[in-house]
Amino acid sequence: MNIITRFAPSPTGYLHLGNIRVALYSWLFARNNKGKFFLRIEDTDIKRYNKKYVDNIFYLLDWLGLYWDNNVYFQSKNIDLYNYYIDLLLNKGLAYKCYCSYERLINIRKKCILSKIKPKYDGYCRNKNLNYKNIKYVVRFKNLLSDNVKFKDLIFGKLNFKNKELDDFIIKRSNGLPTYNFCVVIDDNEMLITDIIRGSEHINNTPKQINLLKSLNFKKPRYIHLPIILDKYKKKLSKRNYTYNINNYIDNGYLPNTLISYLLKLGIYNNNLEINDINKLKSIFNFNNINKSPCIIDDNKIIILNKYYINNIGYNSLIYYIKPFFLDKNINMNKINNIYKIFFVILERIYFLYQIVDFYILINNNNFKLDLNVLNKFNLKYNIIIKIFIKKFNKLYFWSIQNIKYIINNYVNKNNLKNKYIYSLLRYILIGKRHGIDLFKIIFILNKKEVLLRLNNCCKI
Ligand code: GLU
């Protein structure tokens, strides 16, 4: 059987880590099995719909490299098909029109809560075959009253629900639009989905969907519900919370590989932190390895992974990913001629992409003002020292980190000085900061001309 999976986001907010985990696993399961992966936009909730969310879904899947097959499937373009099946169910007596008022429904709910039973519709219109003109109604599915719905979930195992506890749920709203539980069944059948992979918050929807698909004689797909992801405060992720929003990770200088590898490792038994090779992680991915208990996001692990991938994706890919950060600061990357040197110097120190730009700005800023008080605090005859270094650097033919290091350390040793003072003094003169990045690397990256210029400028104050 050819595997067909789908990612079916509702464009009601920006996607978070939990959402893209569903996309990633669905994509990977299809790819690993030479199957197909489809994208379906579930856009029938017109109140919360926004086009910017749809555009963002495309953008994020592209950023993550989770490309889908065929055209995107929009539920909103399928209303005729849904109506066709709703009419079919009505005609077969498997669904009915319900005219109950809002007040009545609220009352039923209150009564259920008072008698400590799960709120559900009392079936008032169920067998009345009502059909009024010009009065608003909803269409409800006639759920079975006896027996159980059983299904096997690949992660949660065998699940069993009593029909009498399920509701005669609404399949068409009073505004004429079909509901989530209904559309999903029609679409999954239409798209020939074999494996439904989604968050475990949908487990309770599954028996309703199974009853519906049975009544329409559709084939039952396999179900794989992914355990819930919690934030560090053990709260469910929400599209409203920006922290775990994927756009936030992008803005904060994370790489797609970081999120992909973190999500692949998340919740896996024997979570092996040693494996960071994305291709290996993808090839060993398997639902049988997934733990059904909730996963708690570990922000530090994500940061450490990001450092790893920044150092390992290769300079050309890095250039691609840092471009937007330079653009954001109005810096044209094409004009930077020492970007590889910058990578070489800075990568091992950083955790986020934007730090590359910060470093570039730091070393290219020759507009900083040196403070005489700070210079005097070094308690060194800095003017004399600088002049000596000007001479030494001037004579240096091959501008390498080794040679720069040799010149400075040799001077420090011969004059019995403390190297931390000299390092700090030179760093301050060259970039206006006393602490931080390795001095030799700074001198190396600034290049001879700029170093001599900055040292000379300092002599003038
Ligand atoms: N639109 C649903 C969601 O965003 C997906 C439901 C499904 O995969 O069946 O949660």
Coordinates of C-alpha atoms and ligand atoms in Angstrom, one line a residue:
M1 CA 0.0 0.0 0.0
N2 CA 1.3 3.4 -0.9
I3 CA 1.5 5.6 2.2
I4 CA -0.3 9.0 1.9
T5 CA -0.1 11.4 4.7
R6 CA -1.2 15.0 5.1
F7 CA -0.6 18.1 7.2
A8 CA -3.8 19.9 7.8
P9 CA -3.3 23.1 9.7
S10 CA -6.1 25.6 10.4
P11 CA -4.9 29.1 9.5
T12 CA -6.1 30.6 12.8
G13 CA -2.7 31.6 14.1
Y14 CA 1.0 31.1 13.6
L15 CA 2.4 27.6 13.8
H16 CA 4.3 26.5 16.9
L17 CA 6.7 23.7 17.6
G18 CA 3.9 21.2 18.2
N19 CA 2.3 22.0 14.8
I20 CA 5.5 21.6 12.9
R21 CA 6.3 18.3 14.6
V22 CA 3.1 17.0 13.1
A23 CA 4.1 18.3 9.7
L24 CA 7.7 16.9 10.1
Y25 CA 6.6 13.4 11.1
S26 CA 3.9 13.2 8.4
W27 CA 6.4 14.4 5.8
L28 CA 9.1 12.1 7.0
F29 CA 6.9 9.0 7.3
A30 CA 5.7 9.6 3.7
R31 CA 9.2 10.2 2.4
N32 CA 10.8 7.2 4.3
N33 CA 8.1 5.0 2.7
K34 CA 8.3 6.4 -0.8
G35 CA 4.8 7.7 -0.2
K36 CA 3.1 11.1 -0.7
F37 CA 2.7 14.0 1.6
F38 CA -0.1 16.5 1.1
L39 CA -0.9 19.9 2.5
R40 CA -4.5 20.7 3.3
I41 CA -5.5 24.2 4.6
E42 CA -8.5 23.8 6.9
D43 CA -10.0 27.2 6.4
T44 CA -13.6 26.8 7.2
D45 CA -13.5 28.7 10.5
I46 CA -14.2 32.1 8.9
K47 CA -14.2 33.9 12.2
R48 CA -10.6 33.1 13.1
Y49 CA -9.3 32.8 9.5
N50 CA -6.6 35.1 8.2
K51 CA -4.8 35.0 4.9
K52 CA -1.5 36.0 6.5
Y53 CA -1.5 32.7 8.5
V54 CA -2.0 30.7 5.2
D55 CA 1.0 32.6 3.6
N56 CA 3.0 31.9 6.7
I57 CA 2.3 28.2 6.6
F58 CA 3.8 28.1 3.1
Y59 CA 6.7 30.2 4.2
L60 CA 7.5 28.0 7.2
L61 CA 7.2 24.7 5.4
D62 CA 9.5 26.0 2.8
W63 CA 12.0 27.3 5.4
L64 CA 11.9 23.8 7.0
G65 CA 12.3 22.1 3.6
L66 CA 9.1 20.1 4.1
Y67 CA 7.8 20.2 0.6
W68 CA 4.4 18.7 -0.2
D69 CA 3.2 16.8 -3.2
N70 CA 0.5 18.0 -5.6
N71 CA -1.4 21.2 -5.2
V72 CA -2.4 22.6 -1.9
Y73 CA -5.9 21.5 -0.9
F74 CA -8.1 24.2 0.5
Q75 CA -11.3 23.2 2.4
S76 CA -13.0 26.5 1.5
K77 CA -12.9 25.4 -2.2
N78 CA -14.7 22.2 -1.4
I79 CA -18.0 23.3 0.0
D80 CA -20.1 21.7 -2.7
L81 CA -18.5 18.3 -2.0
Y82 CA -19.3 18.7 1.7
N83 CA -22.9 19.7 1.0
Y84 CA -23.2 16.7 -1.3
Y85 CA -22.3 14.4 1.5
I86 CA -24.4 16.2 4.1
D87 CA -27.5 15.9 1.8
L88 CA -26.6 12.2 1.3
L89 CA -26.6 11.6 5.1
L90 CA -29.8 13.6 5.5
N91 CA -31.5 11.6 2.8
K92 CA -30.4 8.3 4.3
G93 CA -31.7 9.4 7.7
L94 CA -28.1 9.3 9.1
A95 CA -28.2 13.0 10.0
Y96 CA -30.9 15.4 10.9
K97 CA -31.7 19.1 11.0
C98 CA -31.8 20.5 14.5
Y99 CA -33.7 23.7 15.3
C100 CA -33.0 23.9 19.0
S101 CA -32.4 27.5 20.2
Y102 CA -29.2 28.6 21.8
E103 CA -31.0 29.1 25.1
R104 CA -32.2 25.5 25.0
L105 CA -28.8 24.2 24.3
I106 CA -27.3 26.2 27.2
N107 CA -29.9 24.8 29.5
I108 CA -29.2 21.2 28.5
R109 CA -25.5 21.9 29.1
K110 CA -26.2 23.3 32.6
K111 CA -28.3 20.3 33.5
C112 CA -25.6 17.8 32.4
I113 CA -23.0 19.7 34.4
L114 CA -25.3 19.6 37.4
S115 CA -25.9 15.9 37.1
K116 CA -22.1 15.4 36.6
I117 CA -22.4 13.9 33.2
K118 CA -20.4 14.9 30.1
P119 CA -22.4 17.7 28.4
K120 CA -24.1 16.4 25.2
Y121 CA -27.1 17.1 23.1
D122 CA -30.3 15.4 24.3
G123 CA -31.5 14.3 20.9
Y124 CA -34.7 16.5 21.0
C125 CA -34.8 16.9 17.2
R126 CA -33.2 13.5 16.4
N127 CA -36.2 11.5 15.3
K128 CA -38.6 14.3 14.3
N129 CA -37.5 14.7 10.7
L130 CA -38.0 18.4 10.9
N131 CA -37.7 20.6 7.8
Y132 CA -38.8 24.2 8.2
K133 CA -38.3 26.9 5.6
N134 CA -36.6 30.2 6.6
I135 CA -35.6 29.1 10.0
K136 CA -32.0 28.6 10.9
Y137 CA -30.9 25.1 11.7
V138 CA -27.8 23.0 12.2
V139 CA -27.3 19.5 10.8
R140 CA -26.3 16.9 13.4
F141 CA -24.9 13.4 12.8
K142 CA -27.1 10.6 14.1
N143 CA -24.5 8.9 16.3
L144 CA -25.0 5.3 17.3
L145 CA -26.5 4.8 20.7
S146 CA -25.1 1.5 21.6
D147 CA -21.8 -0.4 21.1
N148 CA -18.3 0.9 21.2
V149 CA -15.9 2.5 18.8
K150 CA -12.5 0.8 18.9
F151 CA -9.4 1.7 17.1
K152 CA -5.7 1.0 17.4
D153 CA -3.4 4.0 17.6
L154 CA 0.2 3.4 16.6
I155 CA 1.5 5.3 19.7
F156 CA -1.4 5.1 22.2
G157 CA -2.3 1.5 21.5
K158 CA -5.9 0.1 21.6
L159 CA -8.5 2.7 22.4
N160 CA -12.2 2.1 23.1
F161 CA -15.0 4.7 23.3
K162 CA -18.6 4.1 24.3
N163 CA -21.0 5.3 21.6
K164 CA -23.6 6.4 24.2
E165 CA -21.0 8.9 25.5
L166 CA -20.5 10.5 22.1
D167 CA -22.6 13.4 21.0
D168 CA -24.9 13.9 18.0
F169 CA -22.3 16.3 16.9
I170 CA -22.9 19.2 14.5
I171 CA -21.7 18.6 10.9
K172 CA -23.1 21.8 9.4
R173 CA -23.3 25.1 11.3
S174 CA -26.2 27.5 11.2
N175 CA -24.1 29.7 8.8
G176 CA -24.2 26.9 6.3
L177 CA -20.5 25.9 6.7
P178 CA -19.5 22.3 7.6
T179 CA -17.6 21.6 10.8
Y180 CA -14.1 20.3 11.3
N181 CA -15.0 16.7 12.2
F182 CA -17.1 16.4 9.1
C183 CA -14.7 18.0 6.6
V184 CA -11.8 16.0 7.8
V185 CA -13.6 12.7 7.1
I186 CA -14.6 13.8 3.6
D187 CA -11.2 15.2 2.8
D188 CA -9.1 12.3 4.1
N189 CA -11.3 9.9 2.0
E190 CA -11.1 12.2 -1.0
M191 CA -7.3 12.5 -0.7
L192 CA -6.9 8.8 -0.1
I193 CA -5.0 9.4 3.1
T194 CA -3.7 6.1 4.6
D195 CA -2.2 7.4 7.8
I196 CA -3.5 10.3 9.9
I197 CA -0.8 11.8 12.0
R198 CA -1.8 14.6 14.3
G199 CA -1.7 15.9 17.9
S200 CA -3.2 13.8 20.7
E201 CA -5.7 16.6 21.3
H202 CA -7.6 15.0 18.4
I203 CA -7.9 11.6 20.0
N204 CA -11.4 12.4 21.2
N205 CA -12.5 13.4 17.7
T206 CA -11.4 10.2 16.2
P207 CA -14.3 8.0 17.4
K208 CA -16.7 10.6 15.9
Q209 CA -14.8 10.6 12.7
I210 CA -14.8 6.8 12.6
N211 CA -18.6 6.6 13.0
L212 CA -19.0 9.1 10.3
L213 CA -16.7 7.4 7.8
K214 CA -18.4 4.1 8.5
S215 CA -21.8 5.5 7.8
L216 CA -20.4 6.7 4.5
N217 CA -18.7 3.4 3.7
F218 CA -15.3 5.0 3.6
K219 CA -12.1 3.1 4.2
K220 CA -10.7 3.6 7.7
P221 CA -7.2 5.1 7.8
R222 CA -4.5 4.3 10.4
Y223 CA -4.3 6.7 13.3
I224 CA -1.1 8.0 14.8
H225 CA -1.7 10.6 17.6
L226 CA 1.5 12.4 18.8
P227 CA 1.9 13.0 22.5
I228 CA 1.3 16.5 23.7
I229 CA 4.2 19.0 23.9
L230 CA 4.4 21.2 27.0
D231 CA 6.4 24.3 27.5
K232 CA 8.9 24.5 30.4
Y233 CA 6.1 25.5 32.8
K234 CA 4.3 22.3 31.7
K235 CA 1.6 24.3 29.9
K236 CA 0.2 23.3 26.5
L237 CA 1.6 25.2 23.5
S238 CA -0.8 27.7 22.0
K239 CA -0.8 29.6 18.7
R240 CA -1.2 32.7 20.8
N241 CA 2.0 32.3 22.7
Y242 CA 4.9 33.7 20.7
T243 CA 7.7 31.9 22.4
Y244 CA 7.4 28.6 20.7
N245 CA 6.1 30.1 17.5
I246 CA 8.4 29.1 14.6
N247 CA 8.6 32.7 13.3
N248 CA 10.1 33.6 16.7
Y249 CA 12.7 30.9 16.3
I250 CA 13.6 32.3 12.9
D251 CA 13.8 35.9 14.1
N252 CA 16.0 34.8 17.0
G253 CA 18.6 33.2 14.7
Y254 CA 17.8 29.5 14.8
L255 CA 18.4 27.2 11.9
P256 CA 15.8 24.8 10.4
N257 CA 18.1 21.8 11.1
T258 CA 18.1 22.7 14.8
L259 CA 14.3 22.5 15.1
I260 CA 14.1 19.4 12.9
S261 CA 16.7 17.5 14.8
Y262 CA 15.2 18.6 18.2
L263 CA 11.8 17.5 17.1
L264 CA 13.1 14.2 15.8
K265 CA 14.8 13.5 19.1
L266 CA 11.9 14.7 21.2
G267 CA 10.1 12.0 23.1
I268 CA 12.2 9.2 21.6
Y269 CA 13.3 6.4 23.9
N270 CA 17.0 6.4 24.5
N271 CA 17.1 9.9 23.2
N272 CA 20.6 9.8 21.9
L273 CA 22.0 13.3 22.1
E274 CA 25.2 12.2 20.3
I275 CA 23.5 11.8 17.0
N276 CA 23.2 15.2 15.3
D277 CA 23.5 14.0 11.7
I278 CA 20.1 15.0 10.3
N279 CA 20.1 12.4 7.6
K280 CA 20.9 9.7 10.2
L281 CA 18.1 11.0 12.5
K282 CA 15.7 11.0 9.6
S283 CA 16.6 7.5 8.6
I284 CA 16.2 6.0 12.1
F285 CA 12.9 7.9 12.7
N286 CA 10.2 5.4 13.7
F287 CA 6.8 5.8 15.4
N288 CA 7.6 2.7 17.5
N289 CA 10.3 4.7 19.3
I290 CA 7.9 7.5 20.4
N291 CA 7.0 7.7 24.0
K292 CA 3.3 8.4 24.6
S293 CA 3.8 10.6 27.7
P294 CA 3.9 14.4 27.2
C295 CA 7.2 15.9 26.1
I296 CA 8.5 19.0 27.8
I297 CA 10.5 21.4 25.7
D298 CA 14.0 21.9 26.9
D299 CA 15.1 25.4 25.7
N300 CA 18.7 24.8 26.5
K301 CA 18.9 21.7 24.4
I302 CA 17.5 23.6 21.4
I303 CA 20.1 26.4 22.0
I304 CA 23.0 23.9 22.2
L305 CA 21.8 22.2 19.0
N306 CA 21.6 25.5 17.3
K307 CA 25.3 26.2 18.2
Y308 CA 26.1 22.8 16.7
Y309 CA 24.3 23.3 13.4
I310 CA 25.7 26.9 13.0
N311 CA 29.1 25.3 13.2
N312 CA 28.3 22.4 11.0
I313 CA 26.0 23.4 8.1
G314 CA 28.8 24.9 6.0
Y315 CA 29.7 28.4 5.1
N316 CA 27.5 28.6 1.9
S317 CA 24.4 27.6 3.7
L318 CA 25.2 30.0 6.5
I319 CA 25.5 32.8 4.0
Y320 CA 22.0 32.0 2.8
Y321 CA 20.5 32.0 6.3
I322 CA 22.2 35.1 7.6
K323 CA 21.3 37.3 4.6
P324 CA 18.0 38.4 6.2
F325 CA 19.8 39.4 9.4
F326 CA 22.2 41.7 7.5
L327 CA 19.3 43.1 5.4
D328 CA 17.5 43.9 8.6
K329 CA 20.4 46.1 9.6
N330 CA 20.5 47.6 6.1
I331 CA 23.8 45.9 5.3
N332 CA 24.4 44.6 1.8
M333 CA 26.1 41.3 2.2
N334 CA 27.5 41.4 -1.3
K335 CA 29.8 44.2 -0.1
I336 CA 31.3 42.2 2.7
N337 CA 34.5 40.7 1.5
N338 CA 35.7 39.0 4.6
I339 CA 32.6 37.0 5.5
Y340 CA 34.4 33.7 5.6
K341 CA 37.0 35.1 8.0
I342 CA 34.2 36.4 10.2
F343 CA 32.7 32.9 10.3
F344 CA 36.0 31.4 11.1
V345 CA 36.6 33.8 14.0
I346 CA 33.1 34.0 15.5
L347 CA 31.3 30.7 14.9
E348 CA 32.7 28.8 17.9
R349 CA 31.5 31.5 20.2
I350 CA 28.0 32.0 19.2
Y351 CA 24.6 30.3 19.6
F352 CA 22.4 32.4 17.3
L353 CA 22.7 33.6 13.7
Y354 CA 22.2 37.3 14.6
Q355 CA 25.4 37.2 16.6
I356 CA 27.3 37.0 13.4
V357 CA 25.8 40.4 12.3
D358 CA 26.4 41.8 15.8
F359 CA 30.1 40.9 15.5
Y360 CA 30.3 42.3 12.0
I361 CA 28.9 45.6 13.2
L362 CA 31.1 45.6 16.2
I363 CA 34.4 45.3 14.3
N364 CA 33.3 47.6 11.5
N365 CA 32.4 50.4 13.8
N366 CA 35.3 52.8 13.9
N367 CA 33.2 55.5 15.2
F368 CA 33.4 54.6 18.9
K369 CA 35.0 57.1 21.3
L370 CA 37.8 56.1 23.5
D371 CA 37.6 57.3 27.1
L372 CA 40.8 58.7 28.5
N373 CA 39.8 57.7 32.0
V374 CA 39.5 54.1 30.9
L375 CA 42.8 54.2 29.1
N376 CA 44.6 55.7 32.1
K377 CA 43.1 53.0 34.3
F378 CA 45.2 50.4 32.6
N379 CA 48.1 52.0 34.5
L380 CA 50.4 51.4 31.5
K381 CA 52.2 53.9 29.4
Y382 CA 49.7 53.1 26.7
N383 CA 51.0 55.7 24.2
I384 CA 54.5 54.1 24.2
I385 CA 53.1 50.6 24.0
I386 CA 50.9 51.5 21.1
K387 CA 53.7 53.0 19.2
I388 CA 55.7 49.9 19.7
F389 CA 52.9 47.8 18.4
I390 CA 52.4 50.1 15.4
K391 CA 56.0 49.4 14.5
K392 CA 55.8 45.7 15.0
F393 CA 52.5 45.3 13.1
N394 CA 53.8 47.5 10.3
K395 CA 56.7 45.1 9.8
L396 CA 54.5 42.0 9.9
Y397 CA 54.5 40.6 6.4
F398 CA 52.2 37.6 6.8
W399 CA 49.0 38.6 8.7
S400 CA 48.1 35.4 10.5
I401 CA 46.7 34.7 13.9
Q402 CA 49.9 32.8 14.8
N403 CA 52.1 35.7 13.9
I404 CA 49.9 38.2 15.7
K405 CA 49.9 36.1 18.8
Y406 CA 53.6 35.8 18.6
I407 CA 54.2 39.5 18.4
I408 CA 52.0 40.3 21.3
N409 CA 53.0 37.5 23.6
N410 CA 56.6 38.0 22.9
Y411 CA 56.3 41.7 23.9
V412 CA 54.4 40.8 27.0
N413 CA 57.0 38.2 28.2
K414 CA 60.0 40.3 27.4
N415 CA 58.7 43.2 29.4
N416 CA 57.3 41.2 32.2
L417 CA 53.8 42.5 31.8
K418 CA 50.5 40.8 32.6
N419 CA 49.1 39.6 29.3
K420 CA 45.5 40.2 30.4
Y421 CA 46.2 43.9 30.8
I422 CA 47.8 44.2 27.3
Y423 CA 45.0 42.1 25.7
S424 CA 42.4 44.2 27.3
L425 CA 44.1 47.5 26.4
L426 CA 44.5 46.5 22.8
R427 CA 41.0 45.2 22.6
Y428 CA 39.7 48.5 24.0
I429 CA 41.7 50.6 21.6
L430 CA 40.7 48.5 18.6
I431 CA 37.0 47.9 19.1
G432 CA 36.1 49.9 22.2
K433 CA 35.4 46.8 24.4
R434 CA 37.7 45.6 27.1
H435 CA 36.3 42.0 27.3
G436 CA 35.0 39.5 24.9
I437 CA 36.2 38.0 21.7
D438 CA 39.8 36.7 21.4
L439 CA 42.1 39.6 20.7
F440 CA 44.3 37.8 18.2
K441 CA 41.2 37.0 16.1
I442 CA 40.0 40.6 16.3
I443 CA 43.4 41.8 15.0
F444 CA 43.4 39.2 12.3
I445 CA 40.0 40.0 11.1
L446 CA 40.4 43.8 11.2
N447 CA 43.5 43.4 8.9
K448 CA 46.7 45.3 9.0
K449 CA 45.5 48.6 7.5
E450 CA 42.6 49.0 9.9
V451 CA 44.6 48.0 12.9
L452 CA 47.3 50.5 12.2
L453 CA 44.7 53.2 11.6
R454 CA 42.9 52.5 14.8
L455 CA 46.2 52.4 16.8
N456 CA 47.4 55.6 15.2
N457 CA 44.0 57.3 16.0
C458 CA 44.4 56.4 19.6
C459 CA 47.8 58.0 19.7
K460 CA 46.2 61.3 18.7
I461 CA 44.0 61.6 21.7
Ligands
GLU1 N1 -6.9 21.4 11.5 C1 -6.5 20.6 12.6 C2 -5.5 21.3 13.5 O1 -5.0 22.3 13.1 C3 -5.9 19.3 12.1 C4 -6.8 18.2 12.3 C5 -6.4 16.9 11.8 O2 -5.2 16.7 11.5 O3 -7.2 16.0 11.6 O4 -5.3 20.8 14.6

